[in-house]
Coordinates of C-alpha atoms in Angstrom, one line a residue:
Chain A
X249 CA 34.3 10.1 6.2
X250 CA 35.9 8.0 3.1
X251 CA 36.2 5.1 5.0
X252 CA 32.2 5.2 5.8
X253 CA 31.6 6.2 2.0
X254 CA 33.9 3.1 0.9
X255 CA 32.2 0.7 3.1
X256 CA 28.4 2.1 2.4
X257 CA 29.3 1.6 -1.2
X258 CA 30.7 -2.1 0.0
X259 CA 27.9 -2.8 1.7
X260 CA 25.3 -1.8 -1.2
X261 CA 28.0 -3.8 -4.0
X262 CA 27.4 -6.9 -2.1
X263 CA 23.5 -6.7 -1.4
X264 CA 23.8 -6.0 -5.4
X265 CA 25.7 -9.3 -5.9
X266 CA 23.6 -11.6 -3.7
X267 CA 20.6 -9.8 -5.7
X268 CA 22.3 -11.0 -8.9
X269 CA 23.4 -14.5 -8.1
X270 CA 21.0 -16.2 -5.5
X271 CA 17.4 -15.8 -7.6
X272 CA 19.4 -17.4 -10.4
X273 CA 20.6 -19.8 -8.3
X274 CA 17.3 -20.8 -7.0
X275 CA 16.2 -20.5 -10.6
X276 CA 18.9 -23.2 -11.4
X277 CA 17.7 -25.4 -7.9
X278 CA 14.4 -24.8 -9.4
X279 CA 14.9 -26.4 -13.2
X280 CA 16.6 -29.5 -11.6
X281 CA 14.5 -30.4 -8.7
X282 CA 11.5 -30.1 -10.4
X283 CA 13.0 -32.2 -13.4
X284 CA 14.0 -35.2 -11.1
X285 CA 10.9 -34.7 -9.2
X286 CA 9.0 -35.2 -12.1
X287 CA 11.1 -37.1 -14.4
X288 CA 11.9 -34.6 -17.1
X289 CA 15.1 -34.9 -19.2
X290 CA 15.3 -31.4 -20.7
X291 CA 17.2 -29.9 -17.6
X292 CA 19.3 -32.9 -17.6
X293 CA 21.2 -32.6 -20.4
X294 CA 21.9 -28.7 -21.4
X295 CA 25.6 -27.9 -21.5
X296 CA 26.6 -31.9 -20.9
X297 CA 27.3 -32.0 -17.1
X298 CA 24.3 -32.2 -15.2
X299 CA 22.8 -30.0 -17.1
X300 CA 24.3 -27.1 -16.0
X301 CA 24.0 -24.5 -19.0
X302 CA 19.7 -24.8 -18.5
X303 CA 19.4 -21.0 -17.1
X304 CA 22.1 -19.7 -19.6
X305 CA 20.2 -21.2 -22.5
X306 CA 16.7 -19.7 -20.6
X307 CA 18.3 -16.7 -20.8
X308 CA 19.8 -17.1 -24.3
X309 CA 16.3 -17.8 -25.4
X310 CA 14.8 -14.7 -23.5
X311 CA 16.6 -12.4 -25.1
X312 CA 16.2 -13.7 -28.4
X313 CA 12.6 -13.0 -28.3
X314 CA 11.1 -10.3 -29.8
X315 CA 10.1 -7.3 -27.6
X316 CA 5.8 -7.0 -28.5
X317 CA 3.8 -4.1 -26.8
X318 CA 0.2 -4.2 -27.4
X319 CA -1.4 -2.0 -29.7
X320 CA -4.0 -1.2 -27.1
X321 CA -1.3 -1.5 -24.2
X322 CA -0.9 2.0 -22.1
X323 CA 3.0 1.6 -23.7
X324 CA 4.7 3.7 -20.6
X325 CA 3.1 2.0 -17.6
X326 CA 3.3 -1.4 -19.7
X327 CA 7.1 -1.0 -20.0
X328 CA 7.7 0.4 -16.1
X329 CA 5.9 -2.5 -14.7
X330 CA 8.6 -4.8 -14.4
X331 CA 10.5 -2.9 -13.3
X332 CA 8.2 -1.7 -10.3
X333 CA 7.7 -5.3 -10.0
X334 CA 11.6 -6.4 -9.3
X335 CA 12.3 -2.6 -7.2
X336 CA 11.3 -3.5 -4.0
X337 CA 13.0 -7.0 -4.1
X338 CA 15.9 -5.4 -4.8
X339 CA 15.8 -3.2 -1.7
X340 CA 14.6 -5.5 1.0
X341 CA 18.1 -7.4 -0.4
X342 CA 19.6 -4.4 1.4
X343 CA 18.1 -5.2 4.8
X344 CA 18.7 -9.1 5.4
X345 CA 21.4 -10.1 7.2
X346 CA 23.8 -13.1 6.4
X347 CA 25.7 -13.4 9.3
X348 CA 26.8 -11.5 12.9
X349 CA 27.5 -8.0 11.0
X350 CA 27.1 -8.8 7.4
X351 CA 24.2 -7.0 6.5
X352 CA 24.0 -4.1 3.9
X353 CA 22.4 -2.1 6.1
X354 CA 21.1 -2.4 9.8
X355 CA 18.1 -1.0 10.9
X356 CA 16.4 -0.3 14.2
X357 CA 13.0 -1.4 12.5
X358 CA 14.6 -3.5 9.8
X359 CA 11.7 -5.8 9.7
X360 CA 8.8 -3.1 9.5
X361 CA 10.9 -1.5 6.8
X362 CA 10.9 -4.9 5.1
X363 CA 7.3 -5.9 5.2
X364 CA 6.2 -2.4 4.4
X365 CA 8.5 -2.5 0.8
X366 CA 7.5 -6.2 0.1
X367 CA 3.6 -4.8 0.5
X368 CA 4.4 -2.4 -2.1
X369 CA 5.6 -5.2 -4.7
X370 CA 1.4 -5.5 -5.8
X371 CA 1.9 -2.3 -7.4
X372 CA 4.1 -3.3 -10.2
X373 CA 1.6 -6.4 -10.5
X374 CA -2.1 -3.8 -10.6
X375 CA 0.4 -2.0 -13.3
X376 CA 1.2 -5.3 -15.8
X377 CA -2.2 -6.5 -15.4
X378 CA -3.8 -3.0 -16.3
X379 CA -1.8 -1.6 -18.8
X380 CA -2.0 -4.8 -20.9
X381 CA -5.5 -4.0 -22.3
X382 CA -5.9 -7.9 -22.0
X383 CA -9.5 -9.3 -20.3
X384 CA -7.0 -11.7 -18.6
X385 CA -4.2 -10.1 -17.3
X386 CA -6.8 -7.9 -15.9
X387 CA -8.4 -10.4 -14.2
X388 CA -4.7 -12.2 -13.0
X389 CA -4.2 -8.1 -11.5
X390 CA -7.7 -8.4 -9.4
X391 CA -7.2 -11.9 -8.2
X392 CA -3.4 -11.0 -7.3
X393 CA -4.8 -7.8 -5.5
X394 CA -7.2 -9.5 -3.4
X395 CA -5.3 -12.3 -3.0
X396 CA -2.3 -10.0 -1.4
X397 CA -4.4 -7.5 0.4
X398 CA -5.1 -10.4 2.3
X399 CA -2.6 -12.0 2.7
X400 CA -0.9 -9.3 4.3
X401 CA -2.7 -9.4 7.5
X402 CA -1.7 -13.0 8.6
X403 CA 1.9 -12.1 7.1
X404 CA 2.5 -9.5 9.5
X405 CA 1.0 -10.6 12.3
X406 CA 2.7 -14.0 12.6
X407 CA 6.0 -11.4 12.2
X408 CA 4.5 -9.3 14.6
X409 CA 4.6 -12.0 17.0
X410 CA 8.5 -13.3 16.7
X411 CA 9.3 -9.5 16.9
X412 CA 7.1 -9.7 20.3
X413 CA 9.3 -12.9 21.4
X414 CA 12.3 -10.9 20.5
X415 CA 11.3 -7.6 21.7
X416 CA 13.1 -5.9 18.8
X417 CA 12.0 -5.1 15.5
X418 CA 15.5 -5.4 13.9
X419 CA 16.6 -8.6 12.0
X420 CA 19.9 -8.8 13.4
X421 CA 18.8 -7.8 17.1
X422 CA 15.9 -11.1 16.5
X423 CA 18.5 -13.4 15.3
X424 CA 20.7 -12.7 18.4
X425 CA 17.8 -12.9 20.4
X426 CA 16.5 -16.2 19.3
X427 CA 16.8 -19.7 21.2
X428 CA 16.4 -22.5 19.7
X429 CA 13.4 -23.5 21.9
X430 CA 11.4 -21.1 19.8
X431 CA 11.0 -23.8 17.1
X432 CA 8.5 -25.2 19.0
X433 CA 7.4 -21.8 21.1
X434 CA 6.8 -20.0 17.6
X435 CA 6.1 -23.2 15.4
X436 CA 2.5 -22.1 14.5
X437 CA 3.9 -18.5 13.5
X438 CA 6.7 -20.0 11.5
X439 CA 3.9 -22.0 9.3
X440 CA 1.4 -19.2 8.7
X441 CA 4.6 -16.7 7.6
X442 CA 5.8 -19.5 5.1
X443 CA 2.1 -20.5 3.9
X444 CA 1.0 -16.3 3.3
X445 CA 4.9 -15.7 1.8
X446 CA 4.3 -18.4 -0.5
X447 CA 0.7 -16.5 -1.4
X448 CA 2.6 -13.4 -1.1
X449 CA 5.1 -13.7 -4.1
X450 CA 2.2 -16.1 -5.9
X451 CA 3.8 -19.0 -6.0
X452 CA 2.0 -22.4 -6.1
X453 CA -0.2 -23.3 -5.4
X454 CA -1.3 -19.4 -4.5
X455 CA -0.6 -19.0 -8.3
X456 CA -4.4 -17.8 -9.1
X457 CA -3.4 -14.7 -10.1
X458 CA -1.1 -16.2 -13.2
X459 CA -3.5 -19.6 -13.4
X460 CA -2.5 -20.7 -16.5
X461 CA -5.2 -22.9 -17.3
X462 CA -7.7 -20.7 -16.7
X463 CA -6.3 -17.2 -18.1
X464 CA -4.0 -17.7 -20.3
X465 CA -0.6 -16.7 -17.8
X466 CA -2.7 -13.9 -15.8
X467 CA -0.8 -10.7 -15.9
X468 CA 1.8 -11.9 -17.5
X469 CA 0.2 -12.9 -20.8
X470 CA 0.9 -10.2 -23.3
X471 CA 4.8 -10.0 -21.3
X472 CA 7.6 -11.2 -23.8
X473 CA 11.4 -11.3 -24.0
X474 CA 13.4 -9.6 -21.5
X475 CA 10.6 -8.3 -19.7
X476 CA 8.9 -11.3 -18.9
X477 CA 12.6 -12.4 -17.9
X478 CA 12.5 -9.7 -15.2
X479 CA 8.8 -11.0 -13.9
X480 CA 10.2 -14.3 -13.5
X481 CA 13.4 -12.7 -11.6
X482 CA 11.4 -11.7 -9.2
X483 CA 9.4 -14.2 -8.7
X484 CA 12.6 -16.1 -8.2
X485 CA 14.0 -12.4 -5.5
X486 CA 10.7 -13.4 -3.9
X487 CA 11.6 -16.9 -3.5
X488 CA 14.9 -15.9 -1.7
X489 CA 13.2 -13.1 0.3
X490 CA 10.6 -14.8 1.4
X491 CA 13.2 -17.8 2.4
X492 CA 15.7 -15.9 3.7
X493 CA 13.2 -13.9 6.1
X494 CA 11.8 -17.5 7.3
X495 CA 15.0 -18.1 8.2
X496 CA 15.9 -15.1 10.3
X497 CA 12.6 -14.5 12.2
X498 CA 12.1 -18.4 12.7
X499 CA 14.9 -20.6 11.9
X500 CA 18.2 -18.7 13.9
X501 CA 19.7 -16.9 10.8
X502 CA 23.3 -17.1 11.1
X503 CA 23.4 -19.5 14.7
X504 CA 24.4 -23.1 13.3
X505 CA 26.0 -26.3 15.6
X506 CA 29.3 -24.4 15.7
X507 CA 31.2 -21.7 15.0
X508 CA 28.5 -18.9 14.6
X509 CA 30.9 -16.5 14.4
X510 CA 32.9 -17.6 11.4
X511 CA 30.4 -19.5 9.4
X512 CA 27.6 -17.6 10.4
X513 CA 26.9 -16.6 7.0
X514 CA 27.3 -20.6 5.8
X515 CA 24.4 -21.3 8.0
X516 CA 22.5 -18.3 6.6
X517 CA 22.7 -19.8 3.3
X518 CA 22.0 -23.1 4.3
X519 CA 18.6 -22.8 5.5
X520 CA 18.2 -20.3 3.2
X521 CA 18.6 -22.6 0.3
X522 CA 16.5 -25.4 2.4
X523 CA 13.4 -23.5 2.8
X524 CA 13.8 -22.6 -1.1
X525 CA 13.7 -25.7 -1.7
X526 CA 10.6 -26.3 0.7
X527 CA 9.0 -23.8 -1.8
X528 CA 10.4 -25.8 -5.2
X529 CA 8.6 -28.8 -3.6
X530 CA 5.6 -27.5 -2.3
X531 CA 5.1 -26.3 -6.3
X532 CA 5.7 -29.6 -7.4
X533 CA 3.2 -31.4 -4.9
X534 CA 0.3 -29.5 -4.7
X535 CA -2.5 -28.4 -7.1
X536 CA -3.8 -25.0 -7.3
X537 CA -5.8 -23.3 -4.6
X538 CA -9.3 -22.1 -6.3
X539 CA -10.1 -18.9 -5.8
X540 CA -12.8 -19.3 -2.9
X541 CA -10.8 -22.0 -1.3
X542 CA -7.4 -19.0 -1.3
X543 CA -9.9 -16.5 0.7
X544 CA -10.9 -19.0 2.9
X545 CA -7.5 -20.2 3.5
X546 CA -6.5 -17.1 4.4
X547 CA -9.1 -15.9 6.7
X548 CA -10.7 -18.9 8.3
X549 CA -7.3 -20.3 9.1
X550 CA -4.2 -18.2 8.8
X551 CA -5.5 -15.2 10.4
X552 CA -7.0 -17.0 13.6
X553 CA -3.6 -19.6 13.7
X554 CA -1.8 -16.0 13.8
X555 CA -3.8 -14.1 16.3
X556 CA -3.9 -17.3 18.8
X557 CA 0.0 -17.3 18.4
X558 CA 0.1 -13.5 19.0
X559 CA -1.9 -14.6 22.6
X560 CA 0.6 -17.5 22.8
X561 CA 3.6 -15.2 22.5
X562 CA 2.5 -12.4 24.9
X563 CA 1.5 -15.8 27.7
X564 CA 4.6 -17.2 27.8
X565 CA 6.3 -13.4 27.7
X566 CA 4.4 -12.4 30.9
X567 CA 5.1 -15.4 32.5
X568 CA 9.0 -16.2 31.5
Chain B
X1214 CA 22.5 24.5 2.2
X1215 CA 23.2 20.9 3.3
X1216 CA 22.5 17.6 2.0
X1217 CA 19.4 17.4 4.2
X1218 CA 18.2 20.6 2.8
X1219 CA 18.7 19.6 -1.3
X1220 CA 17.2 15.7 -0.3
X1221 CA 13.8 17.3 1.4
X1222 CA 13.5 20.3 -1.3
X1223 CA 13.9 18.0 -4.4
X1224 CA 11.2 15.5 -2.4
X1225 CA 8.8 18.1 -1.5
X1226 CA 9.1 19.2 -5.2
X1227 CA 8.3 15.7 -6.4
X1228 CA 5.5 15.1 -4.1
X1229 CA 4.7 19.0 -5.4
X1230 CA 4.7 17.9 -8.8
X1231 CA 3.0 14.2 -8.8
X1232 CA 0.1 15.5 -6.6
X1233 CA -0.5 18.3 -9.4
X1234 CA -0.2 15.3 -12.1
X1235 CA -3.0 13.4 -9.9
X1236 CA -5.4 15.9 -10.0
X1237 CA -4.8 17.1 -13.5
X1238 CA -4.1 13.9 -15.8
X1239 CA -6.7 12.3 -17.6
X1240 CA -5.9 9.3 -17.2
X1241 CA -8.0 7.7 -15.1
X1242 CA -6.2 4.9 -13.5
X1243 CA -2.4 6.8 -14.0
X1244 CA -4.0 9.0 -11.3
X1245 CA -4.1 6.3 -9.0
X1246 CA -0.2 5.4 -10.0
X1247 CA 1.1 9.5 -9.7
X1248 CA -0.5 8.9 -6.3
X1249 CA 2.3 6.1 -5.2
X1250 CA 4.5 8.9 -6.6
X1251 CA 3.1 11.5 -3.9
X1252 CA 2.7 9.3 -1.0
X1253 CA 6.4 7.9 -1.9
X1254 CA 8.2 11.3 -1.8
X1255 CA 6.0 12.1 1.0
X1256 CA 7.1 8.8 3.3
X1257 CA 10.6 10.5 2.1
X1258 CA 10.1 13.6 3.8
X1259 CA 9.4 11.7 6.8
X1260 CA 12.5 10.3 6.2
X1261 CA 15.1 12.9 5.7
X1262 CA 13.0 14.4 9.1
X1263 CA 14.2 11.2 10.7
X1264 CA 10.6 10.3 11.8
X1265 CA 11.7 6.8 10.4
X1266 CA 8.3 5.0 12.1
X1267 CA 6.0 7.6 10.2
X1268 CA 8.0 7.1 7.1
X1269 CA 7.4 3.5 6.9
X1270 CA 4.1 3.3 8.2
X1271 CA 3.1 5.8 5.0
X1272 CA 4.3 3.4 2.8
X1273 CA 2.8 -0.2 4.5
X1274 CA -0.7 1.6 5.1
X1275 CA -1.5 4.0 2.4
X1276 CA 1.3 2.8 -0.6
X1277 CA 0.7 -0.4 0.2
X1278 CA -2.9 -0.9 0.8
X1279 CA -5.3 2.1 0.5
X1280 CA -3.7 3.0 -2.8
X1281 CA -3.8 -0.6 -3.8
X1282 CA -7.5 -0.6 -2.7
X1283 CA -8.1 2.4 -4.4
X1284 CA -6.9 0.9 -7.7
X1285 CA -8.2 -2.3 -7.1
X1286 CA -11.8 -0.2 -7.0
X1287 CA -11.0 1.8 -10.2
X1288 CA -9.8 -1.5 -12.1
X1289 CA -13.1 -3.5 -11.1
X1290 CA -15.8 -0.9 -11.9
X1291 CA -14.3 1.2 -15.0
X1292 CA -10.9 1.8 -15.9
X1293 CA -10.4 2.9 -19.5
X1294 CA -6.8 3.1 -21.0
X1295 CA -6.0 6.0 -22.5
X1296 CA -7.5 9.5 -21.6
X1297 CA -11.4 9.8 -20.9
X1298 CA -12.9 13.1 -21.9
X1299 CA -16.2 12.9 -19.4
X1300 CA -14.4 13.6 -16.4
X1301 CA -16.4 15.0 -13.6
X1302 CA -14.1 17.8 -12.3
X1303 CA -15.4 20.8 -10.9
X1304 CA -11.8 22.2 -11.3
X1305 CA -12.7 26.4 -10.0
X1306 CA -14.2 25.1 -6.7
X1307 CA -11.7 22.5 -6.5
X1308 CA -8.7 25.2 -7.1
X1309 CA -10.3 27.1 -5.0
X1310 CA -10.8 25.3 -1.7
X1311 CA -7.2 23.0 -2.2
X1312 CA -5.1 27.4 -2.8
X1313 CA -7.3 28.4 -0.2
X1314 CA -6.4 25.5 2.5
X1315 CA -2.7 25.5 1.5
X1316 CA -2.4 29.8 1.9
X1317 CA -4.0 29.3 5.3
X1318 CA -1.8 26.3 6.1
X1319 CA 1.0 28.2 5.2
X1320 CA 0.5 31.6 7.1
X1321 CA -0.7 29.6 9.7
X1322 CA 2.7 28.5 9.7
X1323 CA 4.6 31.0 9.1
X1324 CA 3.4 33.1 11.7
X1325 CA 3.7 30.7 14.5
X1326 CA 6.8 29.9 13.9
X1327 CA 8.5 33.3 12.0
X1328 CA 12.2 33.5 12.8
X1329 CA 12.4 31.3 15.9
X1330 CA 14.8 28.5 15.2
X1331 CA 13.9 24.6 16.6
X1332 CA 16.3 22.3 18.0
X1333 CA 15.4 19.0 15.6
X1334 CA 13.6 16.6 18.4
X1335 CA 15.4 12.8 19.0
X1336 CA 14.8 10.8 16.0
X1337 CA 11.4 9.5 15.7
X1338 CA 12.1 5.5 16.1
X1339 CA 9.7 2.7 17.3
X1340 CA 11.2 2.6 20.6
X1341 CA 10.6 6.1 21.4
X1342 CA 7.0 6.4 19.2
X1343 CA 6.1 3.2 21.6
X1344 CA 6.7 4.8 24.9
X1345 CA 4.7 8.1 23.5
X1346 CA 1.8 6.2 22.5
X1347 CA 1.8 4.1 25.4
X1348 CA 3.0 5.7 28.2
X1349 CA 1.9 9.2 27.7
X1350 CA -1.0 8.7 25.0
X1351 CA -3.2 5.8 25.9
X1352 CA -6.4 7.0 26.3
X1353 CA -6.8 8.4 23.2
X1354 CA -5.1 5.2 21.6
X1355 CA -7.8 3.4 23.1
X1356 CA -10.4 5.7 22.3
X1357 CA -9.5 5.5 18.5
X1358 CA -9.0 1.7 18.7
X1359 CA -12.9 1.7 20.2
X1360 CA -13.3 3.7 16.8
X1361 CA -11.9 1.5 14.8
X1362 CA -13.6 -1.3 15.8
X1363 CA -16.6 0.4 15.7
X1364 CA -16.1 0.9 11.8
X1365 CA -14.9 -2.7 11.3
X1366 CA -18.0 -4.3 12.9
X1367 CA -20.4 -1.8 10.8
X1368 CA -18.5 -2.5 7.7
X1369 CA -19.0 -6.6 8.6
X1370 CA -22.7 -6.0 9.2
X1371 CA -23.1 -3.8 6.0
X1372 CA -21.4 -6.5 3.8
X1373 CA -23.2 -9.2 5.9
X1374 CA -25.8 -11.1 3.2
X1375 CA -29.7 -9.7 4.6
X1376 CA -31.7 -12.5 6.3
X1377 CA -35.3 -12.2 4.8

């Protein structure tokens, strides 16, 4: 019995580091990808060495700021947003395995469990956007609704369709079940998960709902200090969930050219960090979606691309 | 009592408590959050009951998108912060039909069940929710998917702009 409790409470410790270290890593990747991308020196020269100090002073700066809660603001739903926000982040950390038994917690339907908790992240968004009392945020909340309701449906199906392939619905059991001919077998599946994650944790250029040059910052307008710090924390969770799920349904996980076993979670991180990147990139070289063009996106292309994959899967399963 | 017990009693309270909050706060759209609340301590009941595929269906279909759709609705057409007076509760007929349902409900289940003891069935996973519905179930799963369609192509042609 204590050796179970001591290695539960193991298990949760080091979800709770990787929740605390990798979106501020990717933060970091972030700051200095973008700045050589685009030629910026401010993240070059924080803290003297490659400007290494950039998210310490970031979050120097956040908490300097002063705390401001709209007179109008519902105050109690305004102040539990973020945190309703960065919850289920924080749980799905829980789920995703690193390498061949390191995972916090192994589930028989770990990816159902994982898409259903990510679907409830909008919540903490309808929350900020309401409870600002701001014509904007308001609007940010409707287009983020809209935009992730859906989003959803090609999200899960292109899932559905690698758990199909895998005939499993946990994350380890797809992992060991994936060849690496299913780059190719599930590459149109692969694409429409990364393309609807992207529009799932509103990154660009799904950003409509925060748009800053057409309301203000969206739901995050009246958001100061710490609080907006924990927005942009998970934005940065969602930009390691959404990578490391790419990675485990589509790209192997923890299999690498050798030596699964021990470096398993070396490869994990690898394409983790990779497709993060991907997402830094795709922010840097694409404008916004407008809002018409986001729907259509979604439902004239994504969801079709995902249902023919869903046939595609279940052909070559009959047949094999 | 054991940990089982405590974990569905202090849910079944919560769910208790936010569904009372949902139908008595005047807070328009804070109804729509205590709802979350219920449905949350509701997909934990599932839970502790170990039907795991219920569980986590509760919260993908109605945390995560009728809720969200329910808000949505409140937020577009009129969602005032702070409490709204003009409420249009008919609160004696309400209290009336919601004690009346849950007393039947209750000695309904009460006396079918009275002191007999049940073995807890296998856990409720996907595999085993899977062969049910498709082994043992189908025709009515393919009488409620014919249902379902049937509601999505009537909601397409009532959305549908009218050719003149």
């Amino acid at each position: 019995m204590g050796r179970i409790v001591i290695e539960l409470l193991l298990r949760v410790a080091g979800a709770l580091v990787a929740f605390l270290t990798l979106p501020l890593l990717v933060g970091q990747l972030e700051h200095k990808a973008m700045a050589h991308m685009q030629g910026r020196l401010g993240p070059m020269y924080a803290g003297g060495f490659h400007g290494w100090a950039q998210l310490v002073a970031d979050g120097v700066k956040f908490v300097q700021k002063e705390e401001i809660v709209p007179a109008a603001a519902d105050k109690t739903v305004f102040r539990l947003a973020p945190a309703a926000g960065l919850l289920p982040y924080l749980l799905v950390f829980l789920l995703l395995p690193l390498g061949p038994g390191l995972v916090g917690q192994a589930l028989d339907m770990g990816l159902f469990v994982v898409l259903a908790i990510v679907g409830v992240g909008v919540v903490g968004m309808l929350m900020a956007s309401w409870s600002s009392a701001n014509k904007y945020s308001l609007l940010g909340g409707l287009r983020g609704a809209a935009q992730l309701l859906g989003y959803e449906l090609p999200f899960v199906l292109s899932a559905a369709s690698v758990a199909m392939a895998a005939g499993t619905l946990s994350l380890p059991g797809i992992v060991e079940a994936w060849r690496p001919w299913w780059l190719l077998w599930q590459a149109p599946a692969a694409v429409v998960f990364f393309v609807s994650g992207l529009a799932e944790i509103r990154r660009p250029p799904f950003d409509m709902p925060i748009a800053d040059s057409e309301l203000v910052f969206g739901y995050l307008t009246e958001y100061t200090g710490l609080r907006f710090a924990l927005f942009l924390l998970a934005e940065y969770a969602g930009i390691v969930v959404v990578s490391a799920l790419t990675t485990v349904l589509f790209l192997g996980g923890w299999k690498g050219p050798f030596a699964d076993h021990q470096l398993g979670w070396l490869w994990t991180l690898v394409k983790v960090f990779a497709v993060s990147f991907v997402v830094i990139w795709v922010r840097v070289a694409y404008p916004r979606l407008r809002e018409d063009q986001l729907q259509r996106v979604c439902w004239l292309v994504l969801v079709p691309v995902a249902l023919a994959q869903l046939v595609l899967t279940a052909v070559v399963k009959v047949v094999l | 009592m054991t940990v089982t017990d405590v974990l569905i009693c202090a849910l079944g309270a919560l769910a208790l408590g936010s569904a009372l909050l949902v139908v008595s706060t005047r807070h328009v759209v804070r109804a729509g959050l205590w709802l979350v609340v219920t449905l949350g301590a509701l997909a934990g009941c599932y839970l502790v009951l170990t039907a795991e595929l219920v569980a986590w269906v509760q919260m993908l279909i109605y945390v995560g998108a009728v809720v969200v759709l329910l808000l949505f609705a409140v937020m577009l057409t009129r969602a005032p912060i702070g409490a709204s007076d003009g409420l249009d509760r008919s609160r004696w007929p309400a209290v009336l039909v919601g004690g009346g349902s849950a007393v039947a409900l209750g000695a309904l289940l009460v006396e079918a069940f009275r002191w007999s003891s049940i073995r807890p069935p296998a856990p409720g996973t996907a595999e085993r929710i899977g062969a049910a519905v498709f082994r043992d179930w189908v025709l009515p799963f393919e009488v409620l998917s014919v249902l379902l369609l049937a509601a999505l192509v009537g909601a397409i042609v009532l959305s549908a702009p009218r050719r003149s």
